mmCIF file with all atom_site columns, C-alpha atoms in Angstrom:
data_model
loop_
_atom_site.group_PDB
_atom_site.id
_atom_site.type_symbol
_atom_site.label_atom_id
_atom_site.label_alt_id
_atom_site.label_comp_id
_atom_site.label_asym_id
_atom_site.label_entity_id
_atom_site.label_seq_id
_atom_site.pdbx_PDB_ins_code
_atom_site.Cartn_x
_atom_site.Cartn_y
_atom_site.Cartn_z
_atom_site.occupancy
_atom_site.B_iso_or_equiv
_atom_site.pdbx_formal_charge
_atom_site.auth_seq_id
_atom_site.auth_comp_id
_atom_site.auth_asym_id
_atom_site.auth_atom_id
_atom_site.pdbx_PDB_model_num
ATOM 1   C CA . UNK Z 1 1   ? -8.786  11.750  -11.253 1.00 0.00 ? 1   UNK Z CA 1
ATOM 2   C CA . UNK Z 1 2   ? -7.652  11.357  -7.680  1.00 0.00 ? 2   UNK Z CA 1
ATOM 3   C CA . UNK Z 1 3   ? -3.992  12.115  -7.139  1.00 0.00 ? 3   UNK Z CA 1
ATOM 4   C CA . UNK Z 1 4   ? -2.068  11.935  -3.878  1.00 0.00 ? 4   UNK Z CA 1
ATOM 5   C CA . UNK Z 1 5   ? 1.109   13.824  -3.129  1.00 0.00 ? 5   UNK Z CA 1
ATOM 6   C CA . UNK Z 1 6   ? 3.315   13.402  -0.111  1.00 0.00 ? 6   UNK Z CA 1
ATOM 7   C CA . UNK Z 1 7   ? 6.063   15.686  0.986   1.00 0.00 ? 7   UNK Z CA 1
ATOM 8   C CA . UNK Z 1 8   ? 8.782   15.546  1.757   1.00 0.00 ? 8   UNK Z CA 1
ATOM 9   C CA . UNK Z 1 9   ? 9.761   12.321  0.019   1.00 0.00 ? 9   UNK Z CA 1
ATOM 10  C CA . UNK Z 1 10  ? 12.887  12.038  2.105   1.00 0.00 ? 10  UNK Z CA 1
ATOM 11  C CA . UNK Z 1 11  ? 13.585  13.350  5.574   1.00 0.00 ? 11  UNK Z CA 1
ATOM 12  C CA . UNK Z 1 12  ? 16.641  12.958  7.738   1.00 0.00 ? 12  UNK Z CA 1
ATOM 13  C CA . UNK Z 1 13  ? 16.394  14.261  11.256  1.00 0.00 ? 13  UNK Z CA 1
ATOM 14  C CA . UNK Z 1 14  ? 17.941  14.030  14.667  1.00 0.00 ? 14  UNK Z CA 1
ATOM 15  C CA . UNK Z 1 15  ? 16.413  12.247  17.623  1.00 0.00 ? 15  UNK Z CA 1
ATOM 16  C CA . UNK Z 1 16  ? 14.380  14.515  19.841  1.00 0.00 ? 16  UNK Z CA 1
ATOM 17  C CA . UNK Z 1 17  ? 13.173  16.807  17.048  1.00 0.00 ? 17  UNK Z CA 1
ATOM 18  C CA . UNK Z 1 18  ? 9.615   17.326  15.847  1.00 0.00 ? 18  UNK Z CA 1
ATOM 19  C CA . UNK Z 1 19  ? 8.543   17.154  12.253  1.00 0.00 ? 19  UNK Z CA 1
ATOM 20  C CA . UNK Z 1 20  ? 5.487   16.847  10.025  1.00 0.00 ? 20  UNK Z CA 1
ATOM 21  C CA . UNK Z 1 21  ? 4.797   14.842  6.880   1.00 0.00 ? 21  UNK Z CA 1
ATOM 22  C CA . UNK Z 1 22  ? 2.109   16.180  4.546   1.00 0.00 ? 22  UNK Z CA 1
ATOM 23  C CA . UNK Z 1 23  ? -0.343  14.321  2.359   1.00 0.00 ? 23  UNK Z CA 1
ATOM 24  C CA . UNK Z 1 24  ? -2.338  16.337  -0.174  1.00 0.00 ? 24  UNK Z CA 1
ATOM 25  C CA . UNK Z 1 25  ? -5.023  14.868  -2.393  1.00 0.00 ? 25  UNK Z CA 1
ATOM 26  C CA . UNK Z 1 26  ? -6.770  16.305  -5.396  1.00 0.00 ? 26  UNK Z CA 1
ATOM 27  C CA . UNK Z 1 27  ? -10.466 15.365  -5.141  1.00 0.00 ? 27  UNK Z CA 1
ATOM 28  C CA . UNK Z 1 28  ? -13.045 14.550  -2.503  1.00 0.00 ? 28  UNK Z CA 1
ATOM 29  C CA . UNK Z 1 29  ? -12.474 11.407  -0.482  1.00 0.00 ? 29  UNK Z CA 1
ATOM 30  C CA . UNK Z 1 30  ? -14.194 9.711   2.432   1.00 0.00 ? 30  UNK Z CA 1
ATOM 31  C CA . UNK Z 1 31  ? -11.226 7.940   3.987   1.00 0.00 ? 31  UNK Z CA 1
ATOM 32  C CA . UNK Z 1 32  ? -7.507  8.341   4.456   1.00 0.00 ? 32  UNK Z CA 1
ATOM 33  C CA . UNK Z 1 33  ? -4.976  5.878   5.796   1.00 0.00 ? 33  UNK Z CA 1
ATOM 34  C CA . UNK Z 1 34  ? -1.425  6.121   7.072   1.00 0.00 ? 34  UNK Z CA 1
ATOM 35  C CA . UNK Z 1 35  ? 0.847   3.104   6.814   1.00 0.00 ? 35  UNK Z CA 1
ATOM 36  C CA . UNK Z 1 36  ? 4.401   2.409   7.871   1.00 0.00 ? 36  UNK Z CA 1
ATOM 37  C CA . UNK Z 1 37  ? 6.847   0.185   5.987   1.00 0.00 ? 37  UNK Z CA 1
ATOM 38  C CA . UNK Z 1 38  ? 10.173  -1.017  7.344   1.00 0.00 ? 38  UNK Z CA 1
ATOM 39  C CA . UNK Z 1 39  ? 12.758  -2.219  4.798   1.00 0.00 ? 39  UNK Z CA 1
ATOM 40  C CA . UNK Z 1 40  ? 11.911  -5.698  3.564   1.00 0.00 ? 40  UNK Z CA 1
ATOM 41  C CA . UNK Z 1 41  ? 8.810   -5.869  5.734   1.00 0.00 ? 41  UNK Z CA 1
ATOM 42  C CA . UNK Z 1 42  ? 5.042   -5.651  5.278   1.00 0.00 ? 42  UNK Z CA 1
ATOM 43  C CA . UNK Z 1 43  ? 3.140   -2.408  5.422   1.00 0.00 ? 43  UNK Z CA 1
ATOM 44  C CA . UNK Z 1 44  ? 1.669   -1.813  8.847   1.00 0.00 ? 44  UNK Z CA 1
ATOM 45  C CA . UNK Z 1 45  ? -1.514  0.183   9.352   1.00 0.00 ? 45  UNK Z CA 1
ATOM 46  C CA . UNK Z 1 46  ? -1.085  3.213   11.618  1.00 0.00 ? 46  UNK Z CA 1
ATOM 47  C CA . UNK Z 1 47  ? -4.236  5.312   11.354  1.00 0.00 ? 47  UNK Z CA 1
ATOM 48  C CA . UNK Z 1 48  ? -7.576  5.496   9.588   1.00 0.00 ? 48  UNK Z CA 1
ATOM 49  C CA . UNK Z 1 49  ? -9.144  8.953   9.323   1.00 0.00 ? 49  UNK Z CA 1
ATOM 50  C CA . UNK Z 1 50  ? -12.749 9.198   8.224   1.00 0.00 ? 50  UNK Z CA 1
ATOM 51  C CA . UNK Z 1 51  ? -14.048 12.667  8.955   1.00 0.00 ? 51  UNK Z CA 1
ATOM 52  C CA . UNK Z 1 52  ? -13.062 16.303  8.800   1.00 0.00 ? 52  UNK Z CA 1
ATOM 53  C CA . UNK Z 1 53  ? -11.105 17.321  11.873  1.00 0.00 ? 53  UNK Z CA 1
ATOM 54  C CA . UNK Z 1 54  ? -10.306 13.747  12.841  1.00 0.00 ? 54  UNK Z CA 1
ATOM 55  C CA . UNK Z 1 55  ? -7.196  13.434  14.973  1.00 0.00 ? 55  UNK Z CA 1
ATOM 56  C CA . UNK Z 1 56  ? -5.618  10.196  16.089  1.00 0.00 ? 56  UNK Z CA 1
ATOM 57  C CA . UNK Z 1 57  ? -2.539  9.639   18.199  1.00 0.00 ? 57  UNK Z CA 1
ATOM 58  C CA . UNK Z 1 58  ? -0.362  6.644   18.929  1.00 0.00 ? 58  UNK Z CA 1
ATOM 59  C CA . UNK Z 1 59  ? 2.773   7.212   20.941  1.00 0.00 ? 59  UNK Z CA 1
ATOM 60  C CA . UNK Z 1 60  ? 4.904   9.873   19.255  1.00 0.00 ? 60  UNK Z CA 1
ATOM 61  C CA . UNK Z 1 61  ? 2.784   9.898   16.082  1.00 0.00 ? 61  UNK Z CA 1
ATOM 62  C CA . UNK Z 1 62  ? -0.301  11.996  15.549  1.00 0.00 ? 62  UNK Z CA 1
ATOM 63  C CA . UNK Z 1 63  ? -2.369  12.146  12.363  1.00 0.00 ? 63  UNK Z CA 1
ATOM 64  C CA . UNK Z 1 64  ? -4.998  14.694  11.425  1.00 0.00 ? 64  UNK Z CA 1
ATOM 65  C CA . UNK Z 1 65  ? -7.357  15.255  8.527   1.00 0.00 ? 65  UNK Z CA 1
ATOM 66  C CA . UNK Z 1 66  ? -8.712  18.453  6.982   1.00 0.00 ? 66  UNK Z CA 1
ATOM 67  C CA . UNK Z 1 67  ? -11.122 17.386  4.245   1.00 0.00 ? 67  UNK Z CA 1
ATOM 68  C CA . UNK Z 1 68  ? -11.804 20.957  3.154   1.00 0.00 ? 68  UNK Z CA 1
ATOM 69  C CA . UNK Z 1 69  ? -8.129  21.556  2.460   1.00 0.00 ? 69  UNK Z CA 1
ATOM 70  C CA . UNK Z 1 70  ? -7.744  17.945  1.244   1.00 0.00 ? 70  UNK Z CA 1
ATOM 71  C CA . UNK Z 1 71  ? -4.779  17.605  3.535   1.00 0.00 ? 71  UNK Z CA 1
ATOM 72  C CA . UNK Z 1 72  ? -3.623  15.137  6.134   1.00 0.00 ? 72  UNK Z CA 1
ATOM 73  C CA . UNK Z 1 73  ? -0.598  15.528  8.342   1.00 0.00 ? 73  UNK Z CA 1
ATOM 74  C CA . UNK Z 1 74  ? 1.465   12.994  10.244  1.00 0.00 ? 74  UNK Z CA 1
ATOM 75  C CA . UNK Z 1 75  ? 3.274   14.709  13.085  1.00 0.00 ? 75  UNK Z CA 1
ATOM 76  C CA . UNK Z 1 76  ? 6.242   13.176  14.844  1.00 0.00 ? 76  UNK Z CA 1
ATOM 77  C CA . UNK Z 1 77  ? 7.026   14.400  18.328  1.00 0.00 ? 77  UNK Z CA 1
ATOM 78  C CA . UNK Z 1 78  ? 10.475  14.011  19.884  1.00 0.00 ? 78  UNK Z CA 1
ATOM 79  C CA . UNK Z 1 79  ? 11.555  11.500  17.255  1.00 0.00 ? 79  UNK Z CA 1
ATOM 80  C CA . UNK Z 1 80  ? 13.377  8.322   18.226  1.00 0.00 ? 80  UNK Z CA 1
ATOM 81  C CA . UNK Z 1 81  ? 15.489  6.045   16.033  1.00 0.00 ? 81  UNK Z CA 1
ATOM 82  C CA . UNK Z 1 82  ? 12.840  3.288   16.035  1.00 0.00 ? 82  UNK Z CA 1
ATOM 83  C CA . UNK Z 1 83  ? 10.526  5.508   14.032  1.00 0.00 ? 83  UNK Z CA 1
ATOM 84  C CA . UNK Z 1 84  ? 12.854  5.312   11.025  1.00 0.00 ? 84  UNK Z CA 1
ATOM 85  C CA . UNK Z 1 85  ? 10.763  3.846   8.197   1.00 0.00 ? 85  UNK Z CA 1
ATOM 86  C CA . UNK Z 1 86  ? 8.897   4.825   5.058   1.00 0.00 ? 86  UNK Z CA 1
ATOM 87  C CA . UNK Z 1 87  ? 5.473   6.310   5.705   1.00 0.00 ? 87  UNK Z CA 1
ATOM 88  C CA . UNK Z 1 88  ? 2.683   6.144   3.139   1.00 0.00 ? 88  UNK Z CA 1
ATOM 89  C CA . UNK Z 1 89  ? -0.668  7.848   2.990   1.00 0.00 ? 89  UNK Z CA 1
ATOM 90  C CA . UNK Z 1 90  ? -3.481  6.286   0.967   1.00 0.00 ? 90  UNK Z CA 1
ATOM 91  C CA . UNK Z 1 91  ? -6.727  7.962   -0.023  1.00 0.00 ? 91  UNK Z CA 1
ATOM 92  C CA . UNK Z 1 92  ? -9.963  6.224   -0.930  1.00 0.00 ? 92  UNK Z CA 1
ATOM 93  C CA . UNK Z 1 93  ? -11.866 6.934   -4.121  1.00 0.00 ? 93  UNK Z CA 1
ATOM 94  C CA . UNK Z 1 94  ? -15.465 7.925   -3.395  1.00 0.00 ? 94  UNK Z CA 1
ATOM 95  C CA . UNK Z 1 95  ? -16.646 5.982   -6.457  1.00 0.00 ? 95  UNK Z CA 1
ATOM 96  C CA . UNK Z 1 96  ? -15.029 2.788   -5.227  1.00 0.00 ? 96  UNK Z CA 1
ATOM 97  C CA . UNK Z 1 97  ? -15.211 1.146   -1.823  1.00 0.00 ? 97  UNK Z CA 1
ATOM 98  C CA . UNK Z 1 98  ? -12.009 -0.790  -2.405  1.00 0.00 ? 98  UNK Z CA 1
ATOM 99  C CA . UNK Z 1 99  ? -9.617  1.328   -4.462  1.00 0.00 ? 99  UNK Z CA 1
ATOM 100 C CA . UNK Z 1 100 ? -7.011  3.355   -2.645  1.00 0.00 ? 100 UNK Z CA 1
ATOM 101 C CA . UNK Z 1 101 ? -4.682  5.826   -4.305  1.00 0.00 ? 101 UNK Z CA 1
ATOM 102 C CA . UNK Z 1 102 ? -1.279  5.852   -2.639  1.00 0.00 ? 102 UNK Z CA 1
ATOM 103 C CA . UNK Z 1 103 ? 1.288   8.533   -2.132  1.00 0.00 ? 103 UNK Z CA 1
ATOM 104 C CA . UNK Z 1 104 ? 4.878   7.836   -3.116  1.00 0.00 ? 104 UNK Z CA 1
ATOM 105 C CA . UNK Z 1 105 ? 5.962   7.530   0.502   1.00 0.00 ? 105 UNK Z CA 1
ATOM 106 C CA . UNK Z 1 106 ? 8.191   9.533   2.808   1.00 0.00 ? 106 UNK Z CA 1
ATOM 107 C CA . UNK Z 1 107 ? 11.434  7.872   3.768   1.00 0.00 ? 107 UNK Z CA 1
ATOM 108 C CA . UNK Z 1 108 ? 12.252  8.982   7.287   1.00 0.00 ? 108 UNK Z CA 1
ATOM 109 C CA . UNK Z 1 109 ? 15.702  8.486   8.781   1.00 0.00 ? 109 UNK Z CA 1
ATOM 110 C CA . UNK Z 1 110 ? 16.184  9.419   12.397  1.00 0.00 ? 110 UNK Z CA 1
ATOM 111 C CA . UNK Z 1 111 ? 19.760  9.645   13.511  1.00 0.00 ? 111 UNK Z CA 1
ATOM 112 C CA . UNK Z 1 112 ? 20.622  8.723   17.080  1.00 0.00 ? 112 UNK Z CA 1
ATOM 113 C CA . UNK D 2 1   ? -2.176  -15.568 14.600  1.00 0.00 ? 1   UNK D CA 1
ATOM 114 C CA . UNK D 2 2   ? -0.583  -15.970 11.196  1.00 0.00 ? 2   UNK D CA 1
ATOM 115 C CA . UNK D 2 3   ? -0.501  -12.939 8.989   1.00 0.00 ? 3   UNK D CA 1
ATOM 116 C CA . UNK D 2 4   ? -0.685  -12.667 5.233   1.00 0.00 ? 4   UNK D CA 1
ATOM 117 C CA . UNK D 2 5   ? 1.987   -14.761 3.567   1.00 0.00 ? 5   UNK D CA 1
ATOM 118 C CA . UNK D 2 6   ? 3.323   -14.588 0.033   1.00 0.00 ? 6   UNK D CA 1
ATOM 119 C CA . UNK D 2 7   ? 5.540   -16.840 -1.988  1.00 0.00 ? 7   UNK D CA 1
ATOM 120 C CA . UNK D 2 8   ? 8.080   -16.804 -3.378  1.00 0.00 ? 8   UNK D CA 1
ATOM 121 C CA . UNK D 2 9   ? 9.707   -13.936 -1.546  1.00 0.00 ? 9   UNK D CA 1
ATOM 122 C CA . UNK D 2 10  ? 12.003  -13.318 -4.499  1.00 0.00 ? 10  UNK D CA 1
ATOM 123 C CA . UNK D 2 11  ? 11.720  -14.379 -8.114  1.00 0.00 ? 11  UNK D CA 1
ATOM 124 C CA . UNK D 2 12  ? 14.191  -13.827 -10.924 1.00 0.00 ? 12  UNK D CA 1
ATOM 125 C CA . UNK D 2 13  ? 13.002  -14.754 -14.377 1.00 0.00 ? 13  UNK D CA 1
ATOM 126 C CA . UNK D 2 14  ? 13.933  -14.241 -17.985 1.00 0.00 ? 14  UNK D CA 1
ATOM 127 C CA . UNK D 2 15  ? 11.990  -11.971 -20.269 1.00 0.00 ? 15  UNK D CA 1
ATOM 128 C CA . UNK D 2 16  ? 9.191   -13.864 -21.960 1.00 0.00 ? 16  UNK D CA 1
ATOM 129 C CA . UNK D 2 17  ? 8.710   -16.464 -19.237 1.00 0.00 ? 17  UNK D CA 1
ATOM 130 C CA . UNK D 2 18  ? 5.516   -16.830 -17.212 1.00 0.00 ? 18  UNK D CA 1
ATOM 131 C CA . UNK D 2 19  ? 5.501   -16.385 -13.440 1.00 0.00 ? 19  UNK D CA 1
ATOM 132 C CA . UNK D 2 20  ? 2.975   -17.234 -10.770 1.00 0.00 ? 20  UNK D CA 1
ATOM 133 C CA . UNK D 2 21  ? 2.836   -15.423 -7.459  1.00 0.00 ? 21  UNK D CA 1
ATOM 134 C CA . UNK D 2 22  ? 0.936   -16.781 -4.494  1.00 0.00 ? 22  UNK D CA 1
ATOM 135 C CA . UNK D 2 23  ? -0.862  -15.100 -1.614  1.00 0.00 ? 23  UNK D CA 1
ATOM 136 C CA . UNK D 2 24  ? -2.283  -16.766 1.485   1.00 0.00 ? 24  UNK D CA 1
ATOM 137 C CA . UNK D 2 25  ? -4.522  -14.265 3.271   1.00 0.00 ? 25  UNK D CA 1
ATOM 138 C CA . UNK D 2 26  ? -5.389  -14.255 6.929   1.00 0.00 ? 26  UNK D CA 1
ATOM 139 C CA . UNK D 2 27  ? -7.837  -17.061 7.578   1.00 0.00 ? 27  UNK D CA 1
ATOM 140 C CA . UNK D 2 28  ? -11.431 -15.899 7.360   1.00 0.00 ? 28  UNK D CA 1
ATOM 141 C CA . UNK D 2 29  ? -10.672 -12.650 5.563   1.00 0.00 ? 29  UNK D CA 1
ATOM 142 C CA . UNK D 2 30  ? -13.219 -12.044 2.866   1.00 0.00 ? 30  UNK D CA 1
ATOM 143 C CA . UNK D 2 31  ? -11.479 -9.345  0.863   1.00 0.00 ? 31  UNK D CA 1
ATOM 144 C CA . UNK D 2 32  ? -8.145  -9.744  -0.905  1.00 0.00 ? 32  UNK D CA 1
ATOM 145 C CA . UNK D 2 33  ? -6.122  -7.166  -2.830  1.00 0.00 ? 33  UNK D CA 1
ATOM 146 C CA . UNK D 2 34  ? -3.104  -7.226  -5.123  1.00 0.00 ? 34  UNK D CA 1
ATOM 147 C CA . UNK D 2 35  ? -0.824  -4.222  -5.576  1.00 0.00 ? 35  UNK D CA 1
ATOM 148 C CA . UNK D 2 36  ? 2.358   -3.458  -7.469  1.00 0.00 ? 36  UNK D CA 1
ATOM 149 C CA . UNK D 2 37  ? 5.072   -1.292  -5.977  1.00 0.00 ? 37  UNK D CA 1
ATOM 150 C CA . UNK D 2 38  ? 7.804   -0.006  -8.214  1.00 0.00 ? 38  UNK D CA 1
ATOM 151 C CA . UNK D 2 39  ? 11.054  1.196   -6.688  1.00 0.00 ? 39  UNK D CA 1
ATOM 152 C CA . UNK D 2 40  ? 10.586  4.529   -4.946  1.00 0.00 ? 40  UNK D CA 1
ATOM 153 C CA . UNK D 2 41  ? 6.898   4.749   -5.770  1.00 0.00 ? 41  UNK D CA 1
ATOM 154 C CA . UNK D 2 42  ? 3.602   4.262   -4.032  1.00 0.00 ? 42  UNK D CA 1
ATOM 155 C CA . UNK D 2 43  ? 1.410   1.225   -4.399  1.00 0.00 ? 43  UNK D CA 1
ATOM 156 C CA . UNK D 2 44  ? -0.508  0.688   -7.628  1.00 0.00 ? 44  UNK D CA 1
ATOM 157 C CA . UNK D 2 45  ? -3.831  -1.127  -7.258  1.00 0.00 ? 45  UNK D CA 1
ATOM 158 C CA . UNK D 2 46  ? -4.155  -4.192  -9.473  1.00 0.00 ? 46  UNK D CA 1
ATOM 159 C CA . UNK D 2 47  ? -7.228  -6.179  -8.475  1.00 0.00 ? 47  UNK D CA 1
ATOM 160 C CA . UNK D 2 48  ? -9.670  -6.790  -5.639  1.00 0.00 ? 48  UNK D CA 1
ATOM 161 C CA . UNK D 2 49  ? -11.436 -10.032 -4.721  1.00 0.00 ? 49  UNK D CA 1
ATOM 162 C CA . UNK D 2 50  ? -14.641 -10.195 -2.733  1.00 0.00 ? 50  UNK D CA 1
ATOM 163 C CA . UNK D 2 51  ? -14.771 -13.886 -1.865  1.00 0.00 ? 51  UNK D CA 1
ATOM 164 C CA . UNK D 2 52  ? -13.703 -15.637 -5.051  1.00 0.00 ? 52  UNK D CA 1
ATOM 165 C CA . UNK D 2 53  ? -15.042 -12.943 -7.339  1.00 0.00 ? 53  UNK D CA 1
ATOM 166 C CA . UNK D 2 54  ? -13.162 -10.008 -8.795  1.00 0.00 ? 54  UNK D CA 1
ATOM 167 C CA . UNK D 2 55  ? -15.714 -7.272  -9.503  1.00 0.00 ? 55  UNK D CA 1
ATOM 168 C CA . UNK D 2 56  ? -13.154 -5.012  -11.121 1.00 0.00 ? 56  UNK D CA 1
ATOM 169 C CA . UNK D 2 57  ? -10.161 -6.093  -13.147 1.00 0.00 ? 57  UNK D CA 1
ATOM 170 C CA . UNK D 2 58  ? -9.477  -2.706  -14.688 1.00 0.00 ? 58  UNK D CA 1
ATOM 171 C CA . UNK D 2 59  ? -6.364  -2.159  -12.558 1.00 0.00 ? 59  UNK D CA 1
ATOM 172 C CA . UNK D 2 60  ? -4.518  -5.001  -14.251 1.00 0.00 ? 60  UNK D CA 1
ATOM 173 C CA . UNK D 2 61  ? -1.865  -3.344  -16.470 1.00 0.00 ? 61  UNK D CA 1
ATOM 174 C CA . UNK D 2 62  ? -2.365  -5.571  -19.500 1.00 0.00 ? 62  UNK D CA 1
ATOM 175 C CA . UNK D 2 63  ? -3.930  -8.816  -20.639 1.00 0.00 ? 63  UNK D CA 1
ATOM 176 C CA . UNK D 2 64  ? -0.697  -10.568 -19.688 1.00 0.00 ? 64  UNK D CA 1
ATOM 177 C CA . UNK D 2 65  ? -1.792  -10.217 -16.065 1.00 0.00 ? 65  UNK D CA 1
ATOM 178 C CA . UNK D 2 66  ? -4.458  -12.435 -14.543 1.00 0.00 ? 66  UNK D CA 1
ATOM 179 C CA . UNK D 2 67  ? -5.478  -13.427 -11.053 1.00 0.00 ? 67  UNK D CA 1
ATOM 180 C CA . UNK D 2 68  ? -7.731  -15.928 -9.413  1.00 0.00 ? 68  UNK D CA 1
ATOM 181 C CA . UNK D 2 69  ? -8.842  -16.847 -5.950  1.00 0.00 ? 69  UNK D CA 1
ATOM 182 C CA . UNK D 2 70  ? -10.199 -20.180 -4.789  1.00 0.00 ? 70  UNK D CA 1
ATOM 183 C CA . UNK D 2 71  ? -11.933 -21.369 -1.661  1.00 0.00 ? 71  UNK D CA 1
ATOM 184 C CA . UNK D 2 72  ? -12.161 -17.772 -0.494  1.00 0.00 ? 72  UNK D CA 1
ATOM 185 C CA . UNK D 2 73  ? -8.552  -18.274 0.493   1.00 0.00 ? 73  UNK D CA 1
ATOM 186 C CA . UNK D 2 74  ? -5.390  -18.528 -1.568  1.00 0.00 ? 74  UNK D CA 1
ATOM 187 C CA . UNK D 2 75  ? -4.930  -16.261 -4.560  1.00 0.00 ? 75  UNK D CA 1
ATOM 188 C CA . UNK D 2 76  ? -2.493  -16.435 -7.445  1.00 0.00 ? 76  UNK D CA 1
ATOM 189 C CA . UNK D 2 77  ? -1.345  -13.615 -9.674  1.00 0.00 ? 77  UNK D CA 1
ATOM 190 C CA . UNK D 2 78  ? -0.013  -14.809 -13.009 1.00 0.00 ? 78  UNK D CA 1
ATOM 191 C CA . UNK D 2 79  ? 2.095   -12.732 -15.357 1.00 0.00 ? 79  UNK D CA 1
ATOM 192 C CA . UNK D 2 80  ? 2.538   -14.204 -18.818 1.00 0.00 ? 80  UNK D CA 1
ATOM 193 C CA . UNK D 2 81  ? 5.382   -13.365 -21.184 1.00 0.00 ? 81  UNK D CA 1
ATOM 194 C CA . UNK D 2 82  ? 7.087   -11.212 -18.591 1.00 0.00 ? 82  UNK D CA 1
ATOM 195 C CA . UNK D 2 83  ? 8.679   -7.934  -19.612 1.00 0.00 ? 83  UNK D CA 1
ATOM 196 C CA . UNK D 2 84  ? 11.408  -5.972  -17.880 1.00 0.00 ? 84  UNK D CA 1
ATOM 197 C CA . UNK D 2 85  ? 8.909   -3.288  -16.892 1.00 0.00 ? 85  UNK D CA 1
ATOM 198 C CA . UNK D 2 86  ? 7.098   -5.927  -14.816 1.00 0.00 ? 86  UNK D CA 1
ATOM 199 C CA . UNK D 2 87  ? 9.988   -5.860  -12.348 1.00 0.00 ? 87  UNK D CA 1
ATOM 200 C CA . UNK D 2 88  ? 8.561   -4.661  -9.048  1.00 0.00 ? 88  UNK D CA 1
ATOM 201 C CA . UNK D 2 89  ? 7.416   -5.823  -5.636  1.00 0.00 ? 89  UNK D CA 1
ATOM 202 C CA . UNK D 2 90  ? 3.979   -7.417  -5.764  1.00 0.00 ? 90  UNK D CA 1
ATOM 203 C CA . UNK D 2 91  ? 2.045   -7.013  -2.542  1.00 0.00 ? 91  UNK D CA 1
ATOM 204 C CA . UNK D 2 92  ? -1.023  -8.832  -1.354  1.00 0.00 ? 92  UNK D CA 1
ATOM 205 C CA . UNK D 2 93  ? -3.364  -7.607  1.371   1.00 0.00 ? 93  UNK D CA 1
ATOM 206 C CA . UNK D 2 94  ? -6.501  -8.939  2.991   1.00 0.00 ? 94  UNK D CA 1
ATOM 207 C CA . UNK D 2 95  ? -9.230  -7.497  5.177   1.00 0.00 ? 95  UNK D CA 1
ATOM 208 C CA . UNK D 2 96  ? -11.847 -9.174  7.345   1.00 0.00 ? 96  UNK D CA 1
ATOM 209 C CA . UNK D 2 97  ? -14.948 -7.960  5.587   1.00 0.00 ? 97  UNK D CA 1
ATOM 210 C CA . UNK D 2 98  ? -15.993 -6.644  2.271   1.00 0.00 ? 98  UNK D CA 1
ATOM 211 C CA . UNK D 2 99  ? -14.204 -3.513  1.261   1.00 0.00 ? 99  UNK D CA 1
ATOM 212 C CA . UNK D 2 100 ? -15.739 -0.507  2.883   1.00 0.00 ? 100 UNK D CA 1
ATOM 213 C CA . UNK D 2 101 ? -15.061 2.837   4.393   1.00 0.00 ? 101 UNK D CA 1
ATOM 214 C CA . UNK D 2 102 ? -12.507 2.486   7.124   1.00 0.00 ? 102 UNK D CA 1
ATOM 215 C CA . UNK D 2 103 ? -11.658 -1.150  6.438   1.00 0.00 ? 103 UNK D CA 1
ATOM 216 C CA . UNK D 2 104 ? -8.001  -1.776  7.307   1.00 0.00 ? 104 UNK D CA 1
ATOM 217 C CA . UNK D 2 105 ? -5.938  -3.876  4.929   1.00 0.00 ? 105 UNK D CA 1
ATOM 218 C CA . UNK D 2 106 ? -3.324  -6.278  6.300   1.00 0.00 ? 106 UNK D CA 1
ATOM 219 C CA . UNK D 2 107 ? -0.329  -6.684  4.037   1.00 0.00 ? 107 UNK D CA 1
ATOM 220 C CA . UNK D 2 108 ? 1.980   -9.545  3.230   1.00 0.00 ? 108 UNK D CA 1
ATOM 221 C CA . UNK D 2 109 ? 5.753   -9.084  2.873   1.00 0.00 ? 109 UNK D CA 1
ATOM 222 C CA . UNK D 2 110 ? 5.574   -9.058  -0.919  1.00 0.00 ? 110 UNK D CA 1
ATOM 223 C CA . UNK D 2 111 ? 7.220   -10.907 -3.782  1.00 0.00 ? 111 UNK D CA 1
ATOM 224 C CA . UNK D 2 112 ? 10.147  -9.112  -5.340  1.00 0.00 ? 112 UNK D CA 1
ATOM 225 C CA . UNK D 2 113 ? 10.112  -9.883  -9.068  1.00 0.00 ? 113 UNK D CA 1
ATOM 226 C CA . UNK D 2 114 ? 13.091  -9.206  -11.296 1.00 0.00 ? 114 UNK D CA 1
ATOM 227 C CA . UNK D 2 115 ? 12.788  -9.773  -15.027 1.00 0.00 ? 115 UNK D CA 1
ATOM 228 C CA . UNK D 2 116 ? 16.124  -9.976  -16.821 1.00 0.00 ? 116 UNK D CA 1
#
């Protein structure tokens, strides 16, 4: 059974600092997604990672995937207040082209 | 263009009543998904529609839950005889093509259901 764990679940940090959110999963997968959710808003797609060693960057966010370690990281560089949100990773089941297993989310608060 | 919309945005109901939740996907999107999100938890997959067909209903928590989609557009999720444990945010998502590797899902704002 595919399980997805994120850590930390809650992170409070100061503007300008760097930090990393981790997403571990328990069995083989062929796709991993990162989403952002602002309070009361829809989830917004950030990155799709499909292969071992994949790295994608958008602004101050960078995501990477290590399929051998079954680990993805979301790195935040020089955080700014606008990045405060809850970040979710979701991992695809290899036996299903539509089912994603979601992590519990990391609530990130960035203090000005 | 318009994104995924859901209605109502909030619903309070009494235990034992039936509720119907609506999702309007992005026009032309073939695939549609329903999820449940309990407070402080990740999303729980409920059901997937490819066109008007749901190839897999095994994610529905019980036989009190049902869903349909018509015209390859609007979808409704119905919960009969609601229970307090049904309280959650119900999210709908759509994607342009059939579900596949790398297909991005576009989410609606959700319906927050509270069963008293």
